Amino acid sequence: MIIKKDSKVAVVGDGSWASAIVKILLNNVDQLNWYIRLKEDLDYIKNRHHNPRYLQSVEYDTTKLNLYNTIGETVADADIIVFVIPSAYAAIATEKCSKDTFKDKFIVSAVKGIIPEIHQTTCDYFHHEFKVPMEQLGVVSGPCHAEEVALERLSYLTLSALESENADYLANLFSTKFIKTKSSDDIFGTEYAAILKNIMAVASGIAHGLGYGDNFQSVLISNAIREMKRFVDEVHPITRDIKNSAYLGDLLVTAYSQFSRNRTFGNMIGKGYSVNSAQLEMNMVAEGYYAVKGIYEINKKYNVDMPITDTVYRILYEKISAVMEFRLLSDILD
Amino acid sequence: MIIKKDSKVAVVGDGSWASAIVKILLNNVDQLNWYIRLKEDLDYIKNRHHNPRYLQSVEYDTTKLNLYNTIGETVADADIIVFVIPSAYAAIATEKCSKDTFKDKFIVSAVKGIIPEIHQTTCDYFHHEFKVPMEQLGVVSGPCHAEEVALERLSYLTLSALESENADYLANLFSTKFIKTKSSDDIFGTEYAAILKNIMAVASGIAHGLGYGDNFQSVLISNAIREMKRFVDEVHPITRDIKNSAYLGDLLVTAYSQFSRNRTFGNMIGKGYSVNSAQLEMNMVAEGYYAVKGIYEINKKYNVDMPITDTVYRILYEKISAVMEFRLLSDILD
């Protein structure tokens, strides 16, 4: 399926990245459907032109927005669905959707993570649960903090789809004066890289919490990108340059940012918080927490050498001492 | 030449990285020669066991130190010379040395930069000016802030020499409980990478000074490592993984550190300081300032596509507006 000119677009999700994507897309479309989970938030946006919870500084032109609070209504007349619901809630959010809800739609995955229990990426989930053909799946990849999009700070996105015409269409759709875009055919690699980088950011946070310094961090990240390359090259062996922005850039912006939820979560673990108390304290869930479990399970099939992922897994799920685990890891890094 | 067991080591240089290297080496040698430029500093170290200017917290076991204030005396009875004088002063510092001063010595370059006017790396300089054979040249590469060595924070070094036995010898010489080392045969690639990363750190600083955010930085750095790879692969085409710590790690620790002189210098340029006033204000010289001129000149021979290096060169040496240059660069990055 080749995306038709002037396809109608819907955004499903109302967190910070969804709010940033809506801001981006409103530069390029006349009408945009937007799924807002809570009726009170929907009314707030309609009346006050701001999302009450995320990127509050962004003002929306509501004459261009069609707001809904069911996914079914949001996607009904749309051709391209940008799906931005965190993986931990993706299955719950879509459980009321019928098998036909996403029929003949082009799905763009924008929030990266592994769906818990079933251990699937967002693309895999739509492909298996809703029978969306691979050719109708796309991925939008960072490096991109939503907060900087709100400030219109120059950022770069990579849009991936198997058909180059579709990737180019999406690249145009997301291109604005403050967003430069490129297209790629690597939906598998970009989606997995975006998931893996969250694990690496948790590792980076743990290291920081344990008192390791900048010298160690740079070695950790240079090992991390090699670990990511080993995994994605095994899972989907095509020619790719892992040093491109969609892979390495995305890792850097996440692992080196003080604002990264995954890094903050890791930092608390490194400082001795339990997983539960870290999550309570943060009042949010770090994607990397689910990602590491999912990748660990998926890697049982592939058996890729993943010392950093294994280390984070053992610390978070087997409650092995972070001090001990990082001492062992530091002997493996080079 | 294969380095003999229990070779005598001399350190030439008394800045922060030299002071860190002396701290490292004192774990592994019984006696160490150390060149201290000023007599008053030499006396201070002898009497008080601390370098008065750099890494003041480090206490030295002076019973193991032989302090000299001429290079000739320092290296006379030594077999391995660790050379740690910033490239801007390397030629001046060694001008009194005779052609025989470094005869039959193994030279390890520890400060990376391009020697001004003659546009040579430290290894090239010793090879051409003092006829030191390539087989007697080595390189010690980060990622390694001296300040973290002072704190004994776990760090990793790569020791390069053409002969693997020599690289292994050096790797052992620098290995301590807080320094993990590996050996490599890539003296050309590691030395050039260490030089190039300073240019990239200046670029990173300029971007920050101009107000670009974290999203842009991560794209800049992911382009930077690709630019570094293009250059070193052209200058010395061997199989190397540019994602290793000696290349990518070194870039990361420099470009992402608030303490990097090169990044600080770039930041001031981005904020509108002239080159002269930035140097006056910092009261020191950023290696990247000379490096970009040297690499620019050297690249006239190789003609590698180096948009970031060219951008920094034009801003620093042709006084072209950083705002304009980065606007143009941002269209090239991807």
XYZ file of C-alpha atoms in Angstrom:
668
model
C 0.000 0.000 0.000
C 1.327 3.401 -0.985
C 0.099 6.270 1.187
C -2.278 8.542 -0.761
C -1.630 12.269 -1.109
C -3.366 14.366 1.583
C -4.108 11.337 3.743
C -5.921 12.144 6.949
C -3.798 11.770 10.056
C -4.751 10.747 13.608
C -2.584 10.861 16.722
C -3.382 8.276 19.411
C -1.887 9.278 22.746
C -1.783 12.434 24.861
C 1.541 12.285 26.732
C 4.444 14.631 26.153
C 5.730 13.037 22.952
C 2.202 12.835 21.524
C 1.703 16.505 22.379
C 4.945 17.370 20.585
C 3.959 15.326 17.535
C 0.600 17.100 17.337
C 2.451 20.420 17.406
C 4.714 19.229 14.577
C 1.944 17.811 12.408
C -0.291 20.873 12.713
C 2.285 22.684 10.574
C 1.518 20.367 7.674
C -2.103 19.239 7.853
C -5.389 21.137 7.765
C -7.230 18.740 10.045
C -5.854 16.345 12.638
C -7.686 13.785 14.781
C -6.365 13.494 18.328
C -7.238 10.873 20.920
C -7.344 12.285 24.455
C -8.023 9.660 27.090
C -9.854 11.728 29.693
C -12.966 13.768 28.904
C -11.832 16.570 31.252
C -8.486 16.890 29.440
C -10.279 16.897 26.088
C -12.525 19.752 27.270
C -9.541 21.639 28.639
C -7.729 21.455 25.311
C -10.887 22.429 23.408
C -11.526 25.464 25.634
C -8.025 26.577 26.554
C -5.921 25.350 23.603
C -3.284 23.764 25.845
C -2.752 20.209 27.096
C -3.232 20.552 30.872
C -0.688 17.822 31.657
C 2.170 17.916 29.144
C 4.083 20.617 27.262
C 1.739 23.172 28.780
C 3.470 26.007 26.979
C 2.332 24.746 23.567
C -0.762 26.485 22.199
C -2.799 24.493 19.679
C -4.917 25.836 16.846
C -8.046 23.930 17.873
C -9.872 24.833 14.666
C -7.638 22.211 13.048
C -8.098 19.588 15.787
C -10.798 16.945 16.013
C -10.641 15.656 19.571
C -12.029 12.270 20.599
C -11.852 10.148 23.676
C -12.142 6.748 22.091
C -9.518 5.279 19.806
C -12.229 3.923 17.491
C -13.646 7.380 16.760
C -10.198 8.925 16.463
C -8.986 6.580 13.767
C -12.301 5.952 11.936
C -11.828 8.427 9.082
C -8.032 8.600 9.240
C -5.548 6.906 6.911
C -2.349 7.377 8.922
C -2.386 6.573 12.631
C 0.508 7.858 14.707
C 0.470 5.607 17.764
C 2.066 7.216 20.840
C 0.833 5.225 23.832
C 3.589 3.926 26.129
C 4.129 0.222 25.575
C 3.073 -0.614 29.146
C -0.459 0.617 28.323
C -0.663 -0.162 24.612
C -2.439 -3.490 25.019
C -4.941 -2.137 27.559
C -5.650 0.965 25.488
C -6.421 -1.066 22.380
C -8.327 -3.953 23.980
C -11.687 -2.470 23.028
C -10.606 -2.037 19.419
C -12.029 -4.575 16.984
C -9.799 -6.445 14.563
C -11.051 -4.090 11.845
C -10.224 -0.866 13.651
C -6.845 -0.562 11.963
C -7.767 -2.242 8.669
C -6.275 -0.411 5.680
C -4.629 2.123 7.949
C -0.967 2.991 7.921
C 0.346 2.751 11.509
C 3.321 4.842 12.592
C 4.826 3.745 15.901
C 6.111 6.723 17.853
C 6.564 5.385 21.365
C 9.124 2.673 21.645
C 9.078 -0.109 24.098
C 8.269 -3.748 24.556
C 4.679 -4.592 25.396
C 4.818 -6.465 28.713
C 3.760 -10.136 28.996
C 3.665 -10.698 25.234
C 7.176 -9.283 24.632
C 6.389 -7.616 21.322
C 7.467 -4.281 19.855
C 4.663 -1.892 18.874
C 5.059 -2.809 15.198
C 5.024 -6.526 16.019
C 1.908 -5.974 18.122
C -0.059 -4.302 15.322
C 1.191 -6.862 12.861
C 0.203 -9.855 14.993
C -2.867 -8.614 16.892
C -4.466 -6.463 14.208
C -3.014 -8.134 11.131
C -1.575 -4.864 9.838
C 0.770 -5.849 6.992
C 4.454 -4.960 7.488
C 4.189 -2.648 4.468
C 1.649 -0.572 6.400
C 3.888 -0.047 9.419
C 6.221 2.852 10.027
C 8.440 4.166 12.806
C 9.332 7.707 13.807
C 12.687 7.872 15.620
C 14.508 10.578 17.540
C 16.873 11.809 18.894
C 14.144 14.087 20.139
C 13.150 15.313 23.572
C 9.543 16.510 23.407
C 10.410 19.486 25.604
C 12.785 20.827 22.958
C 10.133 20.443 20.261
C 7.870 22.589 22.431
C 10.605 25.242 22.391
C 11.039 24.824 18.603
C 14.692 23.923 19.063
C 16.113 22.392 15.929
C 15.688 18.596 16.004
C 16.053 15.714 13.583
C 13.699 12.782 13.042
C 14.046 9.626 10.974
C 10.905 8.149 9.396
C 11.077 4.497 8.483
C 8.842 2.341 6.309
C 9.548 -0.650 4.101
C 8.411 1.173 0.935
C 10.642 4.166 0.238
C 7.674 6.168 -1.124
C 5.913 5.785 2.201
C 9.033 6.668 4.200
C 9.438 9.793 2.060
C 5.768 10.678 2.525
C 6.149 10.444 6.307
C 9.412 12.391 6.215
C 7.560 15.219 4.478
C 4.663 14.973 6.898
C 6.949 15.517 9.906
C 9.229 18.148 8.334
C 8.863 21.699 9.648
C 11.121 24.688 10.056
C 12.404 23.301 13.374
C 12.306 19.579 12.479
C 14.573 18.130 9.815
C 13.657 14.649 8.685
C 15.146 11.801 6.736
C 13.661 8.565 5.518
C 14.861 5.008 6.048
C 13.669 1.476 5.259
C 14.832 0.091 8.609
C 11.609 -0.191 10.639
C 12.985 -3.143 12.607
C 16.363 -1.634 13.421
C 15.107 1.823 14.343
C 12.333 0.416 16.515
C 14.652 -1.965 18.363
C 17.356 0.709 18.741
C 14.818 3.043 20.304
C 13.907 0.305 22.779
C 17.475 -0.748 23.543
C 18.625 2.816 24.180
C 16.242 2.986 27.142
C 17.960 -0.030 28.689
C 21.324 1.633 28.113
C 20.034 4.831 29.726
C 18.975 2.828 32.797
C 22.486 1.339 32.883
C 24.004 4.813 32.568
C 21.840 6.016 35.455
C 22.788 3.049 37.641
C 26.482 3.728 36.971
C 26.020 7.352 37.943
C 24.117 6.398 41.070
C 26.890 4.012 42.047
C 29.441 6.823 41.762
C 31.143 5.945 38.478
C 32.402 9.037 36.677
C 32.380 10.522 33.179
C 35.320 8.404 32.005
C 33.399 5.231 32.808
C 30.175 6.576 31.276
C 31.858 7.174 27.939
C 33.216 3.627 27.917
C 29.791 2.278 28.900
C 28.097 4.144 26.034
C 30.703 3.104 23.497
C 30.097 -0.507 24.577
C 26.339 0.128 24.532
C 26.218 1.144 20.876
C 28.233 -1.956 19.964
C 25.801 -4.129 21.956
C 22.866 -2.474 20.169
C 24.489 -3.117 16.802
C 25.061 -6.788 17.595
C 21.408 -7.229 18.532
C 19.733 -5.385 15.649
C 22.133 -6.885 13.106
C 21.171 -10.342 14.366
C 17.422 -9.702 14.541
C 17.239 -7.981 11.172
C 20.446 -8.329 9.173
C 20.490 -5.501 6.658
C 23.201 -2.940 5.909
C 22.825 -0.089 8.359
C 25.171 2.461 9.906
C 24.532 2.272 13.635
C 26.336 5.634 13.963
C 23.411 7.394 12.297
C 21.282 9.750 14.350
C 18.326 7.349 14.596
C 20.526 4.858 16.462
C 23.596 6.494 18.034
C 22.025 9.960 18.263
C 18.967 8.540 19.979
C 21.178 6.662 22.454
C 23.187 9.802 23.227
C 20.250 12.123 23.817
C 18.734 9.596 26.197
C 21.802 8.388 28.045
C 23.379 11.821 28.488
C 20.255 13.708 29.437
C 19.541 14.589 33.046
C 15.877 14.684 32.053
C 15.683 11.130 30.788
C 13.214 9.138 32.874
C 15.196 5.988 32.266
C 18.433 7.536 33.440
C 16.717 8.990 36.516
C 15.193 5.601 37.325
C 18.583 3.913 36.958
C 20.217 6.562 39.110
C 17.806 5.799 41.960
C 18.496 2.083 41.629
C 22.223 2.815 41.741
C 21.714 4.861 44.878
C 20.036 1.881 46.545
C 16.292 2.417 46.021
C 14.250 -0.701 45.348
C 12.481 -0.908 41.989
C 9.133 -0.288 43.677
C 10.216 2.674 45.713
C 11.981 4.224 42.700
C 8.793 3.920 40.665
C 6.685 5.336 43.493
C 9.087 8.234 44.011
C 9.162 9.061 40.295
C 5.403 8.595 39.980
C 5.943 7.199 36.525
C 7.204 4.134 34.796
C 10.505 4.070 32.951
C 10.141 2.309 29.584
C 13.520 0.692 30.154
C 12.109 -1.311 33.053
C 9.807 -3.252 30.711
C 12.232 -3.077 27.801
C 14.969 -4.962 29.592
C 12.616 -7.808 30.492
C 11.269 -7.974 26.942
C 14.668 -7.859 25.250
C 16.028 -10.408 27.710
C 13.196 -12.786 26.802
C 13.446 -12.116 23.053
C 17.218 -12.619 23.171
C 16.740 -16.167 24.477
C 15.984 -16.945 20.820
C 18.890 -15.000 19.332
C 21.550 -15.493 21.984
C 23.355 -12.253 21.229
C 26.170 -11.301 23.620
C 24.498 -8.503 25.651
C 26.402 -7.931 28.878
C 24.865 -4.521 29.640
C 21.291 -5.703 29.072
C 21.926 -8.833 31.149
C 23.402 -6.722 33.938
C 20.392 -4.385 34.075
C 18.040 -7.381 33.936
C 19.712 -9.109 36.866
C 19.701 -5.925 38.949
C 16.034 -5.087 38.274
C 14.455 -8.550 38.111
C 16.733 -10.845 40.061
C 17.521 -8.237 42.738
C 21.239 -8.874 42.480
C 23.388 -6.131 43.997
C 24.080 -3.307 41.558
C 27.512 -2.831 43.129
C 28.472 -6.436 42.417
C 26.910 -6.532 38.962
C 28.704 -3.372 37.837
C 31.987 -4.626 39.239
C 31.603 -7.704 37.027
C 30.436 -5.621 34.059
C 33.409 -3.281 34.360
C 35.714 -6.246 33.727
C 33.890 -7.039 30.484
C 33.743 -3.505 29.055
C 36.642 -2.304 26.952
C 62.611 -2.718 18.770
C 60.864 -4.710 21.451
C 60.650 -2.953 24.821
C 62.822 -4.684 27.411
C 61.412 -5.937 30.707
C 61.700 -3.397 33.547
C 62.501 -0.549 31.184
C 63.028 2.778 32.899
C 60.244 5.269 32.314
C 60.327 9.073 32.091
C 57.376 11.457 31.963
C 57.958 14.727 30.107
C 55.341 17.314 31.042
C 53.834 18.640 34.269
C 50.258 19.604 33.383
C 47.156 17.854 34.679
C 47.317 14.840 32.360
C 51.047 14.414 33.038
C 50.338 14.575 36.773
C 47.666 11.893 36.388
C 49.987 9.679 34.343
C 52.700 9.948 37.005
C 50.143 8.876 39.601
C 49.194 5.884 37.439
C 52.751 4.811 36.633
C 53.948 5.020 40.233
C 51.769 1.976 40.904
C 53.908 -0.093 38.569
C 57.478 1.220 38.604
C 60.053 1.556 41.366
C 61.675 4.658 39.947
C 60.236 7.278 37.598
C 61.931 10.274 35.998
C 59.740 13.364 35.779
C 60.417 16.570 33.899
C 59.107 19.652 35.736
C 59.615 22.861 33.786
C 60.009 25.354 36.646
C 62.594 24.944 39.389
C 60.159 26.304 42.002
C 57.545 23.695 41.076
C 60.177 20.972 41.183
C 61.190 22.048 44.698
C 57.559 22.218 45.770
C 56.930 18.648 44.629
C 60.149 17.450 46.244
C 59.327 19.070 49.591
C 55.562 18.844 49.732
C 54.797 15.775 47.564
C 52.102 17.581 45.561
C 52.135 19.368 42.206
C 51.353 22.990 43.158
C 49.458 23.682 39.926
C 47.558 20.572 38.851
C 45.677 17.756 40.591
C 46.751 19.257 43.895
C 44.975 16.518 45.832
C 47.349 13.829 44.535
C 50.172 12.935 46.913
C 53.300 11.479 45.313
C 55.768 9.048 46.839
C 58.803 11.179 46.106
C 61.207 8.419 47.089
C 60.302 6.889 43.739
C 60.565 10.126 41.750
C 63.651 11.552 40.066
C 62.770 15.152 39.262
C 64.594 17.176 36.608
C 64.038 20.487 34.930
C 65.617 19.761 31.606
C 64.239 17.243 29.142
C 67.738 16.012 28.369
C 68.432 14.964 31.964
C 64.948 13.500 32.350
C 65.219 11.140 29.422
C 68.965 10.363 29.568
C 68.770 7.028 31.405
C 65.169 6.199 30.460
C 63.988 3.718 27.830
C 60.339 4.735 27.584
C 59.471 8.426 27.318
C 55.866 9.399 27.945
C 55.552 12.770 26.225
C 52.773 14.960 27.666
C 53.518 18.500 26.544
C 50.617 20.257 24.794
C 51.186 20.369 21.059
C 51.335 24.172 21.048
C 54.518 24.044 23.138
C 56.003 20.718 21.998
C 58.349 22.223 19.427
C 59.565 24.982 21.779
C 60.052 22.551 24.649
C 62.195 20.222 22.562
C 64.188 22.796 20.594
C 67.213 22.436 22.878
C 67.180 18.659 22.493
C 69.826 17.238 20.181
C 68.956 14.775 17.459
C 70.322 12.035 19.692
C 68.226 12.883 22.740
C 65.531 10.377 21.802
C 67.793 7.853 20.058
C 66.849 4.263 20.958
C 64.025 5.481 23.170
C 60.436 4.353 22.899
C 58.241 7.481 22.748
C 54.644 7.334 23.984
C 52.560 10.324 22.931
C 50.055 11.230 25.612
C 48.944 14.721 24.669
C 47.168 14.908 21.392
C 47.188 17.821 19.089
C 48.672 19.208 15.951
C 51.964 21.071 16.324
C 51.310 24.552 14.946
C 53.091 25.840 11.820
C 54.450 22.434 10.829
C 51.031 20.692 11.053
C 52.328 17.412 12.426
C 50.942 15.078 15.068
C 53.222 14.343 18.033
C 54.176 10.961 16.575
C 54.896 12.510 13.173
C 56.989 15.158 14.885
C 59.210 12.653 16.688
C 59.444 10.534 13.568
C 60.466 13.428 11.318
C 62.414 15.722 13.649
C 64.151 13.130 15.796
C 64.140 10.198 13.367
C 62.394 7.957 15.888
C 61.292 4.886 13.897
C 57.542 4.262 13.724
C 58.115 0.993 15.589
C 59.366 3.019 18.559
C 56.282 5.209 18.773
C 53.228 4.602 20.908
C 50.035 6.405 21.858
C 48.036 6.398 25.063
C 44.365 7.249 24.460
C 41.458 8.064 26.733
C 38.570 8.488 27.376
C 40.134 9.862 30.510
C 39.736 13.112 32.399
C 42.803 13.595 34.587
C 40.605 14.846 37.429
C 38.880 11.459 37.638
C 42.222 9.651 37.724
C 43.124 11.831 40.705
C 39.951 10.545 42.390
C 40.785 6.950 41.371
C 37.505 6.663 39.508
C 37.522 3.647 37.219
C 38.826 4.624 33.777
C 39.928 2.842 30.614
C 42.974 3.529 28.477
C 44.056 2.146 25.123
C 47.791 1.728 24.453
C 48.799 1.597 20.821
C 52.042 0.553 19.164
C 52.798 -1.107 15.837
C 54.318 -4.199 17.492
C 51.732 -6.043 19.562
C 54.375 -6.999 22.168
C 55.105 -3.328 22.761
C 51.432 -2.401 22.937
C 50.914 -5.174 25.483
C 53.932 -3.997 27.477
C 52.522 -0.477 27.625
C 49.044 -1.776 28.491
C 50.570 -3.550 31.488
C 52.583 -0.488 32.436
C 49.446 1.669 32.656
C 47.162 -0.926 34.253
C 46.234 -0.341 37.906
C 43.287 -1.142 40.111
C 41.457 1.976 38.852
C 42.749 1.929 35.249
C 41.797 -0.848 32.849
C 43.848 -0.971 29.688
C 43.755 -2.596 26.308
C 46.297 -2.695 23.519
C 45.919 -1.755 19.870
C 48.115 -1.469 16.780
C 46.414 1.688 15.560
C 48.848 4.476 16.518
C 47.739 6.608 13.569
C 44.006 6.220 14.097
C 44.023 6.692 17.861
C 46.286 9.744 17.642
C 44.190 11.392 14.930
C 40.928 10.517 16.706
C 42.226 12.152 19.881
C 43.017 15.291 17.885
C 39.759 15.340 15.924
C 37.627 14.919 19.034
C 38.903 18.280 20.298
C 37.613 19.945 17.135
C 34.269 18.213 17.633
C 34.183 19.400 21.248
C 34.742 22.975 20.074
C 31.841 22.495 17.626
C 29.695 21.108 20.423
C 30.534 24.125 22.570
C 29.738 26.575 19.777
C 26.360 24.882 19.233
C 25.600 25.157 22.928
C 26.675 28.787 23.009
C 24.406 29.523 20.049
C 21.440 28.029 21.913
C 21.065 24.693 20.144
C 19.659 22.035 22.454
C 20.346 18.422 23.419
C 18.514 17.016 20.391
C 20.835 18.911 18.060
C 23.930 17.982 20.097
C 23.225 14.287 19.739
C 22.863 14.671 15.963
C 26.057 16.727 15.835
C 28.002 14.057 17.730
C 26.600 11.225 15.645
C 27.752 13.137 12.541
C 31.076 13.901 14.260
C 32.012 10.262 14.775
C 31.203 9.536 11.120
C 33.390 12.475 10.057
C 36.222 11.174 12.263
C 35.877 7.727 10.730
C 36.016 9.090 7.194
C 39.217 10.960 7.985
C 41.159 8.274 9.841
C 40.062 5.578 7.383
C 41.441 7.719 4.559
C 44.694 8.702 6.305
C 45.437 5.198 7.549
C 43.154 2.583 6.014
C 43.152 -0.398 8.347
C 40.251 -2.315 9.869
C 39.165 -0.481 12.998
C 35.901 -0.140 14.901
C 35.446 3.584 15.398
C 32.844 2.750 18.080
C 35.600 1.537 20.408
C 36.374 3.516 23.531
C 39.616 4.987 22.158
C 37.664 6.719 19.399
C 33.950 7.103 20.245
C 34.465 6.997 24.011
C 37.127 9.677 23.811
C 34.832 11.855 21.692
C 31.961 11.429 24.165
C 33.915 12.235 27.305
C 35.243 15.393 25.682
C 32.163 16.631 23.857
C 29.718 15.951 26.695
C 31.841 17.217 29.531
C 31.225 20.630 31.041
C 34.873 20.580 32.096
C 36.326 20.167 28.632
C 38.459 23.184 27.753
C 37.606 22.753 24.105
C 33.891 22.736 24.751
C 34.188 25.777 27.043
C 36.206 27.618 24.405
C 33.587 26.782 21.753
C 30.795 27.872 24.057
C 32.366 31.316 24.419
C 32.745 31.613 20.654
C 29.090 30.630 20.259
C 28.124 33.316 22.749
C 29.919 35.921 20.650
C 33.390 36.230 22.195
C 36.251 36.747 19.761
C 38.941 34.061 19.649
C 41.378 36.352 21.459
C 39.029 37.394 24.212
C 37.901 33.779 24.753
C 41.531 32.717 25.159
C 42.280 35.621 27.491
C 39.197 34.925 29.573
C 40.013 31.213 29.853
C 43.688 31.945 30.494
C 44.577 28.831 28.558
C 44.677 27.523 25.054
C 42.206 24.977 23.778
C 43.966 22.238 21.791
C 41.067 22.281 19.324
C 42.021 25.782 18.221
C 45.313 24.536 16.769
C 43.911 21.147 15.829
C 41.316 22.559 13.471
C 43.938 24.590 11.595
C 46.258 21.593 11.380
C 43.597 19.122 10.254
C 42.250 21.646 7.758
C 45.722 21.975 6.226
C 46.433 18.233 6.313
C 43.061 17.507 4.728
C 43.987 19.599 1.682
C 45.959 16.499 0.682
C 43.242 13.959 1.481
C 40.121 15.921 0.572
C 37.871 14.070 3.003
C 34.339 15.443 3.388
C 34.599 17.202 6.789
C 31.732 19.670 7.176
C 32.076 20.063 10.964
C 35.842 20.654 10.830
C 35.411 23.116 7.946
C 32.700 24.944 9.876
C 34.852 25.329 12.991
C 37.807 26.410 10.839
C 35.829 29.133 9.084
C 34.425 30.441 12.379
C 37.802 30.533 14.168
C 40.169 31.495 11.338
C 38.047 33.263 8.731
C 35.900 35.056 11.329
C 32.698 34.015 9.589
C 29.583 34.346 11.748
C 28.960 31.271 13.884
C 25.216 31.820 13.521
C 25.427 31.653 9.735
C 27.917 28.795 9.664
C 25.816 26.625 11.973
C 22.679 27.392 9.993
C 24.453 26.036 6.915
C 25.898 23.086 8.840
C 22.488 22.143 10.222
C 21.274 21.601 6.639
C 24.116 19.141 6.010
C 23.805 17.100 9.213
C 21.447 14.144 9.203
